[in-house]
Amino acid sequence: MRILGIETSCDETAAAVVEDGTRILSNVIASQVEIHSRYGGIVPEVASRQHLLACIPTLDRALKEASMSVAEVDAVAVTSGPGLAGSLVVGVNLAKSAAMAHGLPLVSVNHLEGHIYANWLEGNNRLPEFPLLCLIVSGGHTDIILMTGHGEYRQLGRTRDDAAGEAFDKVARLLGLGYPGGPVIERAARGIEKPRHLPRSWLKGTDDFSFSGIKTAALHMAHELGVTSENPSPESGRMAAEIAAGFQESVVEVLVAKTCEAAQRHAVREILLAGGVAANALLRKTMVERAPVPVRIPKPILCTDNAAMIASCGYFRFKAGKTAGWDLDVDPNLRLV
Ligand code: KG4
Ligand code: ZN
């Protein structure tokens, strides 16, 4: 069964065709990073305009690369939330038009659930086994989820303030490292032998996270050391990189320790990582080294936003009979649980 997936929740216009929820036939992503980096973050109005410009060519390319026409797919899956309203609405209307024109079923997908399903794509032959623990770390969310079956989720913990990716983005900005924060912090931290120590926020006795304290500590440290983002001296640049490395270390240590502890407590069979921050090499390596059970992490291009994950999730929802009506609307605050 072939599912066409469409994703426009944030700043990537994406379309993909996936077979049986696991095999990628095409996966096209039109990134807006270059445009938004001029502003140091995502400008919602610019994002929705870009989606309008890019959505048809992206869809055409995804179908061409899969050597298919829309009429040949079995269903159309689309992200309906959470995300930016003006961005989501472009994808949802594109999906509705394509499905309606060809008499195809429409499936709505929660973006976070899509991130989890990136772990079903192109894995080795062994698919994830339930019960499993999922750490979702994206620009808008940081959640620990217990997954007991397809579509069965229990939220164990969440961030109480900033999401992990949001903290990466904010700290990169205050250190003058650019946008998006995750990749630039990772690059700056590479080769730093003595990262500056930043505090860890444990919220002991809970599966919750907090990242705003680390962010504020990084800001104070940058001020104290005289790190400046405008015309930085080589010395200032080096100190910024040391703070970046310390920040990355702190976030990774807390994410890994709390996920491993929850995995043990709930006796899960494996741990899944999902979301843009799961592209981080230190997080990937540390999680694999410390986890009490096998760890599965999508390759980096499938961690950040893409439509293959939406098509995969759409396949499992479709198989479970969960189709959407033509009155499907976007829900910028859609929750997984
Ligand atoms: O999942 P995603 O692509 O979009 C959302 O659903 O939010 O995640 C984007 C977030 C951004 O905050 C970005 O800075 C972060 O993921 N990110 C990373 C890395 N690549 C992307 N964070 C840490 N290390 C990375 N290599
Ligand atoms: Zn995402």
Coordinates of C-alpha atoms and ligand atoms in Angstrom, one line a residue:
M1 CA 0.0 0.0 0.0
R2 CA 1.4 3.4 -1.0
I3 CA 0.7 6.5 0.9
L4 CA 1.4 10.1 -0.2
G5 CA 2.6 12.2 2.8
I6 CA 2.4 16.0 3.0
E7 CA 4.1 18.1 5.7
T8 CA 4.0 21.9 6.0
S9 CA 3.7 22.4 9.8
C10 CA 6.8 24.7 10.2
D11 CA 9.5 25.8 7.8
E12 CA 10.0 22.8 5.6
T13 CA 7.7 22.1 2.6
A14 CA 7.8 18.3 2.2
A15 CA 6.1 15.5 0.2
A16 CA 6.9 11.8 0.1
V17 CA 5.6 8.4 -1.1
V18 CA 6.1 5.5 1.3
E19 CA 5.2 1.9 0.7
D20 CA 3.6 -0.2 3.6
G21 CA 4.7 2.4 6.1
T22 CA 8.3 1.4 5.9
R23 CA 9.8 1.7 2.5
I24 CA 10.6 5.2 1.2
L25 CA 9.9 5.6 -2.6
S26 CA 10.6 9.3 -2.5
N27 CA 11.2 11.9 0.2
V28 CA 11.4 15.6 -1.0
I29 CA 12.1 18.5 1.4
A30 CA 12.2 22.1 0.3
S31 CA 13.9 23.9 3.2
Q32 CA 13.2 27.6 4.1
V33 CA 16.2 27.8 6.5
E34 CA 18.1 30.2 4.3
I35 CA 15.3 32.7 4.2
H36 CA 14.5 32.6 7.9
S37 CA 18.1 32.7 9.0
R38 CA 18.2 36.3 7.8
Y39 CA 15.7 37.1 10.6
G40 CA 17.3 34.8 13.2
G41 CA 14.2 32.7 13.5
I42 CA 11.0 31.6 11.7
V43 CA 8.7 34.4 10.5
P44 CA 5.2 32.7 10.2
E45 CA 3.9 34.9 7.4
V46 CA 7.0 34.3 5.3
A47 CA 6.8 30.5 6.1
S48 CA 3.2 30.2 4.8
R49 CA 4.0 32.2 1.6
Q50 CA 7.0 30.0 1.0
H51 CA 4.8 26.9 1.5
L52 CA 2.4 28.2 -1.1
L53 CA 5.2 28.7 -3.6
A54 CA 6.9 25.4 -2.9
C55 CA 4.1 23.0 -2.3
I56 CA 3.1 22.0 -5.9
P57 CA 6.6 21.7 -7.2
T58 CA 7.5 19.6 -4.1
L59 CA 4.5 17.3 -4.6
D60 CA 5.3 16.9 -8.3
R61 CA 8.9 16.0 -7.6
A62 CA 7.9 13.5 -4.9
L63 CA 5.5 11.7 -7.3
K64 CA 8.1 11.9 -10.1
E65 CA 10.8 10.4 -8.0
A66 CA 8.4 7.6 -7.0
S67 CA 7.4 7.2 -10.7
M68 CA 3.8 7.6 -9.8
S69 CA 0.8 9.8 -10.3
V70 CA -1.5 10.9 -7.5
A71 CA -4.2 8.5 -8.9
E72 CA -1.9 5.6 -8.2
V73 CA -1.4 6.1 -4.4
D74 CA -3.8 4.5 -1.9
A75 CA -4.3 7.4 0.4
V76 CA -3.1 10.9 1.2
A77 CA -1.8 11.7 4.7
V78 CA -1.2 15.2 5.9
T79 CA 0.0 16.9 9.1
S80 CA -3.0 18.8 10.6
G81 CA -1.1 19.9 13.8
P82 CA 0.6 21.0 15.9
G83 CA 2.4 23.8 14.1
L84 CA 2.0 27.2 12.6
A85 CA -1.7 27.7 11.5
G86 CA -0.8 29.6 8.3
S87 CA 1.7 26.8 7.4
L88 CA -0.5 23.9 8.3
V89 CA -3.4 25.2 6.3
V90 CA -1.3 25.1 3.0
G91 CA -0.5 21.4 3.4
V92 CA -4.0 20.4 4.6
N93 CA -5.6 22.1 1.6
L94 CA -3.2 20.6 -0.8
A95 CA -3.8 17.2 0.6
K96 CA -7.6 17.6 0.5
S97 CA -7.5 18.8 -3.2
A98 CA -5.3 15.9 -4.3
A99 CA -7.4 13.4 -2.4
M100 CA -10.7 14.8 -3.5
A101 CA -9.7 15.1 -7.2
H102 CA -8.8 11.5 -7.3
G103 CA -11.3 10.0 -5.0
L104 CA -8.7 8.9 -2.4
P105 CA -9.0 8.6 1.4
L106 CA -7.6 11.4 3.5
V107 CA -5.7 10.7 6.7
S108 CA -4.7 13.4 9.2
V109 CA -1.5 13.0 11.2
N110 CA -0.3 14.5 14.4
H111 CA 3.2 15.9 13.6
L112 CA 4.7 14.5 16.8
E113 CA 3.3 11.0 16.0
G114 CA 4.9 11.4 12.6
H115 CA 8.2 12.1 14.2
I116 CA 7.9 8.8 16.2
Y117 CA 7.1 6.9 13.0
A118 CA 10.3 8.0 11.4
N119 CA 11.6 5.0 13.4
W120 CA 9.6 2.6 11.2
L121 CA 11.3 3.9 8.0
E122 CA 14.1 2.1 6.4
G123 CA 15.1 0.4 9.5
N124 CA 16.8 -2.9 9.4
N125 CA 14.4 -5.8 9.0
R126 CA 13.3 -5.7 12.6
L127 CA 10.6 -3.3 13.3
P128 CA 10.2 -1.5 16.7
E129 CA 8.7 -3.8 19.4
F130 CA 6.2 -2.7 22.0
P131 CA 6.2 -1.6 24.8
L132 CA 8.7 1.1 24.0
L133 CA 9.8 4.4 25.3
C134 CA 9.9 7.4 23.0
L135 CA 11.9 10.6 23.6
I136 CA 10.5 13.3 21.4
V137 CA 12.9 16.3 21.2
S138 CA 11.9 18.9 18.7
G139 CA 11.8 22.7 18.3
G140 CA 8.4 22.8 20.1
H141 CA 8.3 19.7 22.2
T142 CA 10.3 17.6 24.7
D143 CA 8.2 14.6 25.8
I144 CA 8.8 11.2 27.2
I145 CA 6.1 8.9 25.9
L146 CA 5.3 5.3 26.7
M147 CA 4.0 3.6 23.5
T148 CA 2.2 0.3 24.1
G149 CA 1.0 -0.3 20.5
H150 CA 0.3 1.5 17.3
G151 CA -1.5 4.7 18.2
E152 CA -1.4 3.9 21.9
Y153 CA 0.5 6.6 23.9
R154 CA 0.9 7.5 27.5
Q155 CA 2.7 10.7 28.3
L156 CA 5.1 10.2 31.2
G157 CA 6.8 13.6 31.1
R158 CA 7.2 16.9 29.2
T159 CA 9.2 20.1 29.4
R160 CA 7.8 22.6 31.9
D161 CA 9.2 25.6 29.9
D162 CA 11.4 25.6 26.8
A163 CA 11.6 22.6 24.4
A164 CA 15.1 21.2 24.0
G165 CA 15.4 22.4 20.4
E166 CA 14.0 25.9 21.4
A167 CA 16.8 26.1 24.0
F168 CA 19.4 25.2 21.4
D169 CA 18.0 27.9 19.1
K170 CA 17.9 30.6 21.9
V171 CA 21.4 29.8 23.2
A172 CA 22.8 29.9 19.7
R173 CA 21.3 33.3 19.2
L174 CA 22.6 34.7 22.4
L175 CA 26.1 33.4 21.6
G176 CA 25.9 35.0 18.1
L177 CA 26.3 31.6 16.5
G178 CA 23.4 31.8 14.0
Y179 CA 20.3 29.8 13.1
P180 CA 19.1 27.1 13.4
G181 CA 20.6 26.6 16.8
G182 CA 21.1 22.8 16.9
P183 CA 23.4 22.4 14.0
V184 CA 25.4 25.6 14.7
I185 CA 25.9 24.7 18.4
E186 CA 27.0 21.2 17.4
R187 CA 29.5 22.5 15.0
A188 CA 30.9 25.1 17.4
A189 CA 31.2 22.5 20.2
R190 CA 33.2 20.2 17.9
G191 CA 36.9 20.1 19.0
I192 CA 36.3 22.0 22.3
E193 CA 38.2 20.0 24.9
K194 CA 37.1 21.9 28.0
P195 CA 33.4 22.8 27.8
R196 CA 32.3 25.4 30.3
H197 CA 30.2 23.8 33.1
L198 CA 26.5 24.8 33.1
P199 CA 23.9 23.6 35.6
R200 CA 21.7 20.6 35.1
S201 CA 18.0 20.8 35.9
W202 CA 16.9 17.3 37.1
L203 CA 13.3 17.8 38.4
K204 CA 13.9 14.7 40.5
G205 CA 11.0 12.3 41.0
T206 CA 9.4 13.3 37.8
D207 CA 9.8 12.5 34.1
D208 CA 9.6 16.3 33.3
F209 CA 12.3 18.5 32.0
S210 CA 13.2 22.2 32.3
F211 CA 15.6 24.0 30.0
S212 CA 15.1 27.7 30.7
G213 CA 17.5 27.7 33.7
I214 CA 20.4 26.4 31.6
K215 CA 19.6 29.0 28.9
T216 CA 19.7 31.8 31.5
A217 CA 22.9 30.4 33.0
A218 CA 24.5 30.4 29.5
L219 CA 23.3 34.1 29.1
H220 CA 24.9 35.1 32.4
M221 CA 28.1 33.3 31.7
A222 CA 28.4 35.0 28.2
H223 CA 27.9 38.4 29.9
E224 CA 30.5 37.7 32.6
L225 CA 33.0 36.5 30.1
G226 CA 32.3 39.4 27.8
V227 CA 31.3 37.2 24.9
T228 CA 29.8 39.4 22.2
S229 CA 27.9 38.5 19.1
E230 CA 28.9 41.7 17.3
N231 CA 32.4 41.7 15.8
P232 CA 33.6 38.9 18.1
S233 CA 37.3 38.6 18.7
P234 CA 38.9 35.2 18.2
E235 CA 39.0 35.0 22.1
S236 CA 35.3 35.8 22.3
G237 CA 34.5 33.3 19.6
R238 CA 36.4 30.5 21.4
M239 CA 34.6 31.3 24.7
A240 CA 31.2 31.2 22.9
A241 CA 32.2 27.8 21.5
E242 CA 33.1 26.6 25.1
I243 CA 29.7 27.7 26.4
A244 CA 28.0 26.1 23.5
A245 CA 29.8 22.8 24.2
G246 CA 28.9 23.1 27.9
F247 CA 25.3 23.7 27.1
Q248 CA 25.1 20.8 24.7
E249 CA 26.7 18.5 27.3
S250 CA 24.2 19.6 30.0
V251 CA 21.1 19.1 27.8
V252 CA 22.3 15.7 26.5
E253 CA 23.2 14.5 30.0
V254 CA 19.7 15.3 31.4
L255 CA 17.9 13.9 28.3
V256 CA 19.8 10.7 28.4
A257 CA 19.7 10.1 32.2
K258 CA 16.0 10.7 32.5
T259 CA 15.1 8.7 29.5
C260 CA 17.2 5.7 30.6
E261 CA 15.7 5.8 34.1
A262 CA 12.2 5.9 32.7
A263 CA 13.0 3.0 30.3
Q264 CA 14.2 0.9 33.2
R265 CA 11.2 1.7 35.4
H266 CA 8.7 0.8 32.7
A267 CA 10.6 -2.3 31.6
V268 CA 10.3 -1.3 27.9
R269 CA 11.8 -3.4 25.1
E270 CA 13.5 -0.5 23.4
I271 CA 14.0 3.3 23.3
L272 CA 13.1 5.4 20.3
L273 CA 14.4 8.9 19.6
A274 CA 12.4 11.3 17.5
G275 CA 12.5 15.0 16.4
G276 CA 15.1 17.4 15.2
V277 CA 17.3 17.3 18.3
A278 CA 17.7 13.6 17.8
A279 CA 19.9 14.5 14.8
N280 CA 22.5 15.6 17.5
A281 CA 25.6 13.4 17.3
L282 CA 26.4 13.7 21.0
L283 CA 22.9 12.8 22.0
R284 CA 22.8 9.8 19.7
K285 CA 26.2 8.5 20.9
T286 CA 25.5 9.0 24.6
M287 CA 22.0 7.5 24.5
V288 CA 23.3 4.4 22.8
E289 CA 26.2 4.1 25.3
R290 CA 24.1 4.4 28.4
A291 CA 20.7 2.9 27.6
P292 CA 19.7 -0.3 29.4
V293 CA 17.8 -1.5 26.3
P294 CA 18.4 -1.2 22.5
V295 CA 18.1 2.3 21.1
R296 CA 16.6 3.2 17.7
I297 CA 17.3 6.6 16.1
P298 CA 16.3 7.6 12.6
K299 CA 19.0 8.8 10.4
P300 CA 19.5 12.6 10.8
I301 CA 17.5 13.6 7.7
L302 CA 14.5 11.7 9.0
C303 CA 14.8 13.2 12.5
T304 CA 14.2 16.8 11.3
D305 CA 10.9 17.6 9.5
N306 CA 10.0 15.5 6.5
A307 CA 6.9 13.9 4.9
A308 CA 8.1 10.3 4.8
M309 CA 7.4 10.1 8.5
I310 CA 3.9 11.5 7.9
A311 CA 3.3 8.9 5.2
S312 CA 4.5 6.1 7.5
C313 CA 2.3 7.2 10.4
G314 CA -0.6 7.7 7.9
Y315 CA -0.2 4.1 6.7
F316 CA -0.7 2.7 10.3
R317 CA -3.6 5.1 10.9
F318 CA -5.2 4.2 7.6
K319 CA -4.8 0.5 8.4
A320 CA -6.6 1.1 11.7
G321 CA -9.5 2.7 9.9
K322 CA -8.7 6.3 11.0
T323 CA -9.6 8.4 8.0
A324 CA -10.5 12.1 8.1
G325 CA -13.5 13.9 6.7
W326 CA -13.5 16.7 4.1
D327 CA -14.1 19.1 7.0
L328 CA -10.6 18.3 8.4
D329 CA -9.2 21.6 9.8
V330 CA -5.8 22.5 11.1
D331 CA -5.2 22.4 14.9
P332 CA -2.0 24.4 15.8
N333 CA -2.2 23.1 19.4
L334 CA -3.1 19.5 18.6
R335 CA -1.9 17.1 21.4
L336 CA -0.7 13.6 21.0
V337 CA -2.2 12.4 24.3
Ligands
KG4_1 O1 11.6 18.3 14.5 P1 12.1 19.6 14.0 O2 12.8 19.6 12.7 O3 10.9 20.7 13.9 C1 10.0 20.8 14.9 O4 9.0 19.9 14.9 O5 10.2 21.6 15.8 O6 13.1 20.2 15.1 C2 13.7 21.4 14.9 C3 14.6 21.7 16.1 C4 15.3 23.0 16.1 O7 15.1 23.6 17.3 C5 16.7 22.7 15.8 O8 17.6 23.6 16.4 C6 16.9 21.3 16.4 O9 15.7 20.7 16.1 N1 18.0 20.6 15.8 C7 19.1 20.2 16.5 C8 19.9 19.6 15.5 N2 19.4 19.7 14.3 C9 18.2 20.3 14.5 N3 19.4 20.2 17.8 C10 20.6 19.7 18.2 N4 21.5 19.2 17.3 C11 21.2 19.1 16.0 N5 22.1 18.5 15.2
ZN2 ZN 9.1 18.5 13.7

